[in-house]
Amino acid sequence: MQKAGLLGHCVPAWKSVRMMTSSRMTRRDLLANKVSLSLSTHRIGFAIARRLAQDGAHVVVNSWKQQNVDQAVATLQGEGLSVTGTGCHVGKIEDPEWLVATAVKLHGGIDILVSNAAVSPVFGSLMDITKEVWDKLCKDKEKEERMKEILLGEPEDCAGIVSFLRSEDASYITGETVVVGGGTPSRL
């Protein structure tokens, strides 16, 4: 009886603290005063940049093409979001170092780093893949069969989990790999 009383007393206290923290915050407050460095101006990286900015972070977007940076910044600022951007080619050793130094100088630090640079033999639509590229991606028949069943998601499908992982509600989650795959196997 005494043991149950102690446990019963602890659980409501924990729930009330967590619920109070979450219920008082608006989505816009989740990442207030945080600076996010998002390594993309298109697709998944852009969706993540938009979501983090909607959640209150100041976002620094970048791309190796300055025109892509300008377009992304204009779009997000047009939505009333706090964003700046700069050109950076992450494939050049000096550019990422300069990018981080610039973000730190302008904003005092980086709280969230979204490393969205990807290397792939596929450029453009998945539906336009050549046989040579497909063969490189799918080195055996089993992989090829599994690829036929994959449902393609949208960039915004990744943005929510990134925002959540940077919120106070995820403060006890450490060192995990989160698969955003819509139920498809995470390994090809």
PDB file of C-alpha atoms in Angstrom:
ATOM      1  CA  MET A   1       0.000   0.000   0.000  1.00  0.00           C
ATOM      2  CA  GLN A   2       2.753   2.409   0.933  1.00  0.00           C
ATOM      3  CA  LYS A   3       4.742   1.501  -2.220  1.00  0.00           C
ATOM      4  CA  ALA A   4       1.777   2.186  -4.509  1.00  0.00           C
ATOM      5  CA  GLY A   5       1.247   5.528  -2.816  1.00  0.00           C
ATOM      6  CA  LEU A   6       4.811   6.626  -3.596  1.00  0.00           C
ATOM      7  CA  LEU A   7       4.609   5.585  -7.231  1.00  0.00           C
ATOM      8  CA  GLY A   8       1.163   7.077  -7.608  1.00  0.00           C
ATOM      9  CA  HIS A   9       2.480  10.368  -6.276  1.00  0.00           C
ATOM     10  CA  CYS A  10       5.460  10.489  -8.679  1.00  0.00           C
ATOM     11  CA  VAL A  11       3.686   9.687 -11.916  1.00  0.00           C
ATOM     12  CA  PRO A  12       1.135  12.543 -11.797  1.00  0.00           C
ATOM     13  CA  ALA A  13       3.919  15.007 -10.974  1.00  0.00           C
ATOM     14  CA  TRP A  14       5.883  13.905 -14.038  1.00  0.00           C
ATOM     15  CA  LYS A  15       2.826  14.044 -16.282  1.00  0.00           C
ATOM     16  CA  SER A  16       1.817  17.467 -15.055  1.00  0.00           C
ATOM     17  CA  VAL A  17       5.267  18.940 -15.705  1.00  0.00           C
ATOM     18  CA  ARG A  18       5.409  17.531 -19.246  1.00  0.00           C
ATOM     19  CA  MET A  19       1.841  18.524 -20.017  1.00  0.00           C
ATOM     20  CA  MET A  20       2.356  22.042 -18.653  1.00  0.00           C
ATOM     21  CA  THR A  21       5.486  22.489 -20.740  1.00  0.00           C
ATOM     22  CA  SER A  22       3.762  21.380 -23.935  1.00  0.00           C
ATOM     23  CA  SER A  23       0.371  23.010 -23.420  1.00  0.00           C
ATOM     24  CA  ARG A  24       1.720  26.515 -22.797  1.00  0.00           C
ATOM     25  CA  MET A  25       3.847  26.551 -25.914  1.00  0.00           C
ATOM     26  CA  THR A  26       2.609  27.357 -29.360  1.00  0.00           C
ATOM     27  CA  ARG A  27       4.178  25.780 -32.400  1.00  0.00           C
ATOM     28  CA  ARG A  28       5.890  29.097 -33.106  1.00  0.00           C
ATOM     29  CA  ASP A  29       7.554  29.006 -29.639  1.00  0.00           C
ATOM     30  CA  LEU A  30       9.076  25.543 -29.994  1.00  0.00           C
ATOM     31  CA  LEU A  31      12.384  26.703 -31.383  1.00  0.00           C
ATOM     32  CA  ALA A  32      12.340  30.392 -30.452  1.00  0.00           C
ATOM     33  CA  ASN A  33      15.793  31.979 -30.334  1.00  0.00           C
ATOM     34  CA  LYS A  34      17.412  28.976 -32.044  1.00  0.00           C
ATOM     35  CA  VAL A  35      19.500  29.238 -35.194  1.00  0.00           C
ATOM     36  CA  SER A  36      19.226  26.463 -37.764  1.00  0.00           C
ATOM     37  CA  LEU A  37      21.724  25.902 -40.547  1.00  0.00           C
ATOM     38  CA  SER A  38      19.920  23.954 -43.259  1.00  0.00           C
ATOM     39  CA  LEU A  39      22.015  22.553 -46.085  1.00  0.00           C
ATOM     40  CA  SER A  40      19.411  22.826 -48.824  1.00  0.00           C
ATOM     41  CA  THR A  41      17.099  25.133 -50.715  1.00  0.00           C
ATOM     42  CA  HIS A  42      14.980  22.434 -52.370  1.00  0.00           C
ATOM     43  CA  ARG A  43      12.866  19.413 -51.540  1.00  0.00           C
ATOM     44  CA  ILE A  44      13.558  17.807 -48.141  1.00  0.00           C
ATOM     45  CA  GLY A  45      16.034  20.418 -46.929  1.00  0.00           C
ATOM     46  CA  PHE A  46      13.715  23.258 -47.929  1.00  0.00           C
ATOM     47  CA  ALA A  47      10.737  21.581 -46.230  1.00  0.00           C
ATOM     48  CA  ILE A  48      12.805  21.179 -43.055  1.00  0.00           C
ATOM     49  CA  ALA A  49      13.991  24.804 -43.226  1.00  0.00           C
ATOM     50  CA  ARG A  50      10.389  25.986 -43.629  1.00  0.00           C
ATOM     51  CA  ARG A  51       9.136  23.858 -40.722  1.00  0.00           C
ATOM     52  CA  LEU A  52      11.918  24.932 -38.349  1.00  0.00           C
ATOM     53  CA  ALA A  53      11.272  28.583 -39.231  1.00  0.00           C
ATOM     54  CA  GLN A  54       7.526  28.063 -38.680  1.00  0.00           C
ATOM     55  CA  ASP A  55       8.414  26.652 -35.266  1.00  0.00           C
ATOM     56  CA  GLY A  56      10.316  29.823 -34.374  1.00  0.00           C
ATOM     57  CA  ALA A  57      13.932  29.198 -35.380  1.00  0.00           C
ATOM     58  CA  HIS A  58      15.927  31.631 -37.463  1.00  0.00           C
ATOM     59  CA  VAL A  59      17.050  29.568 -40.442  1.00  0.00           C
ATOM     60  CA  VAL A  60      20.168  30.035 -42.552  1.00  0.00           C
ATOM     61  CA  VAL A  61      19.670  28.254 -45.885  1.00  0.00           C
ATOM     62  CA  ASN A  62      22.376  27.615 -48.408  1.00  0.00           C
ATOM     63  CA  SER A  63      23.076  26.037 -51.746  1.00  0.00           C
ATOM     64  CA  TRP A  64      25.973  25.999 -54.157  1.00  0.00           C
ATOM     65  CA  LYS A  65      23.797  28.084 -56.494  1.00  0.00           C
ATOM     66  CA  GLN A  66      23.206  31.614 -55.202  1.00  0.00           C
ATOM     67  CA  GLN A  67      20.021  31.928 -57.295  1.00  0.00           C
ATOM     68  CA  ASN A  68      18.554  28.958 -55.376  1.00  0.00           C
ATOM     69  CA  VAL A  69      19.464  30.650 -52.085  1.00  0.00           C
ATOM     70  CA  ASP A  70      17.845  33.916 -53.201  1.00  0.00           C
ATOM     71  CA  GLN A  71      14.672  32.121 -54.296  1.00  0.00           C
ATOM     72  CA  ALA A  72      14.395  30.118 -51.048  1.00  0.00           C
ATOM     73  CA  VAL A  73      14.998  33.199 -48.888  1.00  0.00           C
ATOM     74  CA  ALA A  74      12.419  35.232 -50.828  1.00  0.00           C
ATOM     75  CA  THR A  75       9.834  32.451 -50.557  1.00  0.00           C
ATOM     76  CA  LEU A  76      10.291  31.934 -46.820  1.00  0.00           C
ATOM     77  CA  GLN A  77      10.514  35.645 -46.002  1.00  0.00           C
ATOM     78  CA  GLY A  78       7.353  36.099 -48.085  1.00  0.00           C
ATOM     79  CA  GLU A  79       5.671  33.738 -45.620  1.00  0.00           C
ATOM     80  CA  GLY A  80       6.802  35.976 -42.750  1.00  0.00           C
ATOM     81  CA  LEU A  81       9.541  33.611 -41.601  1.00  0.00           C
ATOM     82  CA  SER A  82      12.944  34.539 -40.177  1.00  0.00           C
ATOM     83  CA  VAL A  83      15.521  33.371 -42.704  1.00  0.00           C
ATOM     84  CA  THR A  84      18.794  34.398 -44.304  1.00  0.00           C
ATOM     85  CA  GLY A  85      20.916  32.546 -46.807  1.00  0.00           C
ATOM     86  CA  THR A  86      24.275  32.295 -48.467  1.00  0.00           C
ATOM     87  CA  GLY A  87      25.977  30.333 -51.207  1.00  0.00           C
ATOM     88  CA  CYS A  88      28.125  27.381 -50.175  1.00  0.00           C
ATOM     89  CA  HIS A  89      29.401  24.329 -52.017  1.00  0.00           C
ATOM     90  CA  VAL A  90      29.695  21.585 -49.380  1.00  0.00           C
ATOM     91  CA  GLY A  91      31.865  19.578 -51.758  1.00  0.00           C
ATOM     92  CA  LYS A  92      34.654  22.162 -51.435  1.00  0.00           C
ATOM     93  CA  ILE A  93      36.612  21.764 -48.224  1.00  0.00           C
ATOM     94  CA  GLU A  94      36.804  25.475 -47.392  1.00  0.00           C
ATOM     95  CA  ASP A  95      33.138  26.366 -48.017  1.00  0.00           C
ATOM     96  CA  PRO A  96      31.437  24.554 -45.099  1.00  0.00           C
ATOM     97  CA  GLU A  97      33.987  25.992 -42.663  1.00  0.00           C
ATOM     98  CA  TRP A  98      33.314  29.489 -44.004  1.00  0.00           C
ATOM     99  CA  LEU A  99      29.546  28.883 -43.864  1.00  0.00           C
ATOM    100  CA  VAL A 100      29.603  27.883 -40.200  1.00  0.00           C
ATOM    101  CA  ALA A 101      31.909  30.798 -39.298  1.00  0.00           C
ATOM    102  CA  THR A 102      29.571  33.222 -41.087  1.00  0.00           C
ATOM    103  CA  ALA A 103      26.467  31.856 -39.336  1.00  0.00           C
ATOM    104  CA  VAL A 104      28.206  32.069 -35.953  1.00  0.00           C
ATOM    105  CA  LYS A 105      29.392  35.629 -36.645  1.00  0.00           C
ATOM    106  CA  LEU A 106      25.955  36.834 -37.777  1.00  0.00           C
ATOM    107  CA  HIS A 107      23.806  34.953 -35.266  1.00  0.00           C
ATOM    108  CA  GLY A 108      26.045  34.123 -32.316  1.00  0.00           C
ATOM    109  CA  GLY A 109      25.967  30.369 -32.822  1.00  0.00           C
ATOM    110  CA  ILE A 110      24.208  27.423 -34.407  1.00  0.00           C
ATOM    111  CA  ASP A 111      21.727  25.415 -32.349  1.00  0.00           C
ATOM    112  CA  ILE A 112      20.484  23.081 -35.079  1.00  0.00           C
ATOM    113  CA  LEU A 113      22.551  21.691 -37.944  1.00  0.00           C
ATOM    114  CA  VAL A 114      20.648  19.897 -40.674  1.00  0.00           C
ATOM    115  CA  SER A 115      23.219  18.096 -42.774  1.00  0.00           C
ATOM    116  CA  ASN A 116      21.184  17.448 -45.868  1.00  0.00           C
ATOM    117  CA  ALA A 117      23.921  17.165 -48.463  1.00  0.00           C
ATOM    118  CA  ALA A 118      23.473  13.987 -50.457  1.00  0.00           C
ATOM    119  CA  VAL A 119      25.527  12.146 -53.013  1.00  0.00           C
ATOM    120  CA  SER A 120      23.556  10.173 -55.533  1.00  0.00           C
ATOM    121  CA  PRO A 121      23.943   9.088 -59.127  1.00  0.00           C
ATOM    122  CA  VAL A 122      20.302  10.126 -59.617  1.00  0.00           C
ATOM    123  CA  PHE A 123      19.522  13.697 -60.612  1.00  0.00           C
ATOM    124  CA  GLY A 124      15.949  14.684 -61.320  1.00  0.00           C
ATOM    125  CA  SER A 125      12.887  12.498 -61.154  1.00  0.00           C
ATOM    126  CA  LEU A 126      13.133   8.935 -59.900  1.00  0.00           C
ATOM    127  CA  MET A 127      10.940   8.005 -62.858  1.00  0.00           C
ATOM    128  CA  ASP A 128      13.653   9.162 -65.299  1.00  0.00           C
ATOM    129  CA  ILE A 129      16.393   6.836 -64.016  1.00  0.00           C
ATOM    130  CA  THR A 130      18.434   5.149 -66.727  1.00  0.00           C
ATOM    131  CA  LYS A 131      19.071   1.405 -66.670  1.00  0.00           C
ATOM    132  CA  GLU A 132      22.738   1.982 -65.809  1.00  0.00           C
ATOM    133  CA  VAL A 133      21.880   4.081 -62.758  1.00  0.00           C
ATOM    134  CA  TRP A 134      19.142   1.648 -61.708  1.00  0.00           C
ATOM    135  CA  ASP A 135      21.640  -1.215 -61.930  1.00  0.00           C
ATOM    136  CA  LYS A 136      24.053   0.746 -59.759  1.00  0.00           C
ATOM    137  CA  LEU A 137      21.357   1.373 -57.142  1.00  0.00           C
ATOM    138  CA  CYS A 138      19.917  -2.146 -57.254  1.00  0.00           C
ATOM    139  CA  LYS A 139      22.749  -4.623 -57.428  1.00  0.00           C
ATOM    140  CA  ASP A 140      20.578  -7.678 -57.049  1.00  0.00           C
ATOM    141  CA  LYS A 141      17.090  -8.872 -57.979  1.00  0.00           C
ATOM    142  CA  GLU A 142      15.849  -8.856 -54.382  1.00  0.00           C
ATOM    143  CA  LYS A 143      16.534  -5.135 -54.049  1.00  0.00           C
ATOM    144  CA  GLU A 144      14.893  -4.525 -57.394  1.00  0.00           C
ATOM    145  CA  GLU A 145      11.710  -6.315 -56.268  1.00  0.00           C
ATOM    146  CA  ARG A 146      11.573  -4.352 -53.006  1.00  0.00           C
ATOM    147  CA  MET A 147      12.089  -1.051 -54.847  1.00  0.00           C
ATOM    148  CA  LYS A 148       8.950  -1.706 -56.916  1.00  0.00           C
ATOM    149  CA  GLU A 149       6.840  -1.659 -53.724  1.00  0.00           C
ATOM    150  CA  ILE A 150       8.173   1.579 -52.228  1.00  0.00           C
ATOM    151  CA  LEU A 151       5.713   4.443 -51.926  1.00  0.00           C
ATOM    152  CA  LEU A 152       7.332   7.820 -52.436  1.00  0.00           C
ATOM    153  CA  GLY A 153       6.737  10.419 -49.744  1.00  0.00           C
ATOM    154  CA  GLU A 154       6.873  14.183 -49.793  1.00  0.00           C
ATOM    155  CA  PRO A 155       9.682  16.382 -48.422  1.00  0.00           C
ATOM    156  CA  GLU A 156       7.354  17.674 -45.697  1.00  0.00           C
ATOM    157  CA  ASP A 157       7.125  14.112 -44.355  1.00  0.00           C
ATOM    158  CA  CYS A 158      10.681  14.539 -43.011  1.00  0.00           C
ATOM    159  CA  ALA A 159      10.285  18.047 -41.606  1.00  0.00           C
ATOM    160  CA  GLY A 160       8.047  17.185 -38.651  1.00  0.00           C
ATOM    161  CA  ILE A 161      10.432  14.689 -37.100  1.00  0.00           C
ATOM    162  CA  VAL A 162      13.360  17.115 -37.363  1.00  0.00           C
ATOM    163  CA  SER A 163      11.329  19.831 -35.648  1.00  0.00           C
ATOM    164  CA  PHE A 164      10.170  17.416 -32.942  1.00  0.00           C
ATOM    165  CA  LEU A 165      13.693  16.176 -32.220  1.00  0.00           C
ATOM    166  CA  ARG A 166      14.800  19.773 -31.579  1.00  0.00           C
ATOM    167  CA  SER A 167      11.877  20.515 -29.233  1.00  0.00           C
ATOM    168  CA  GLU A 168      11.790  20.184 -25.445  1.00  0.00           C
ATOM    169  CA  ASP A 169       9.393  17.243 -25.842  1.00  0.00           C
ATOM    170  CA  ALA A 170      12.273  15.219 -27.294  1.00  0.00           C
ATOM    171  CA  SER A 171      14.851  16.255 -24.696  1.00  0.00           C
ATOM    172  CA  TYR A 172      15.175  12.702 -23.366  1.00  0.00           C
ATOM    173  CA  ILE A 173      15.794  11.154 -26.798  1.00  0.00           C
ATOM    174  CA  THR A 174      19.498  10.737 -27.528  1.00  0.00           C
ATOM    175  CA  GLY A 175      21.524   8.952 -30.185  1.00  0.00           C
ATOM    176  CA  GLU A 176      18.668   7.385 -32.101  1.00  0.00           C
ATOM    177  CA  THR A 177      18.152   6.752 -35.778  1.00  0.00           C
ATOM    178  CA  VAL A 178      14.640   7.660 -36.840  1.00  0.00           C
ATOM    179  CA  VAL A 179      13.432   6.225 -40.127  1.00  0.00           C
ATOM    180  CA  VAL A 180      10.930   8.395 -41.970  1.00  0.00           C
ATOM    181  CA  GLY A 181       9.860   5.786 -44.458  1.00  0.00           C
ATOM    182  CA  GLY A 182       6.084   5.586 -44.365  1.00  0.00           C
ATOM    183  CA  GLY A 183       6.249   1.939 -43.357  1.00  0.00           C
ATOM    184  CA  THR A 184       8.655   0.841 -46.073  1.00  0.00           C
ATOM    185  CA  PRO A 185      11.808  -1.070 -45.124  1.00  0.00           C
ATOM    186  CA  SER A 186      14.642   1.255 -44.174  1.00  0.00           C
ATOM    187  CA  ARG A 187      17.272  -0.709 -46.054  1.00  0.00           C
ATOM    188  CA  LEU A 188      17.283  -1.198 -49.804  1.00  0.00           C
TER     189      LEU A 188
END
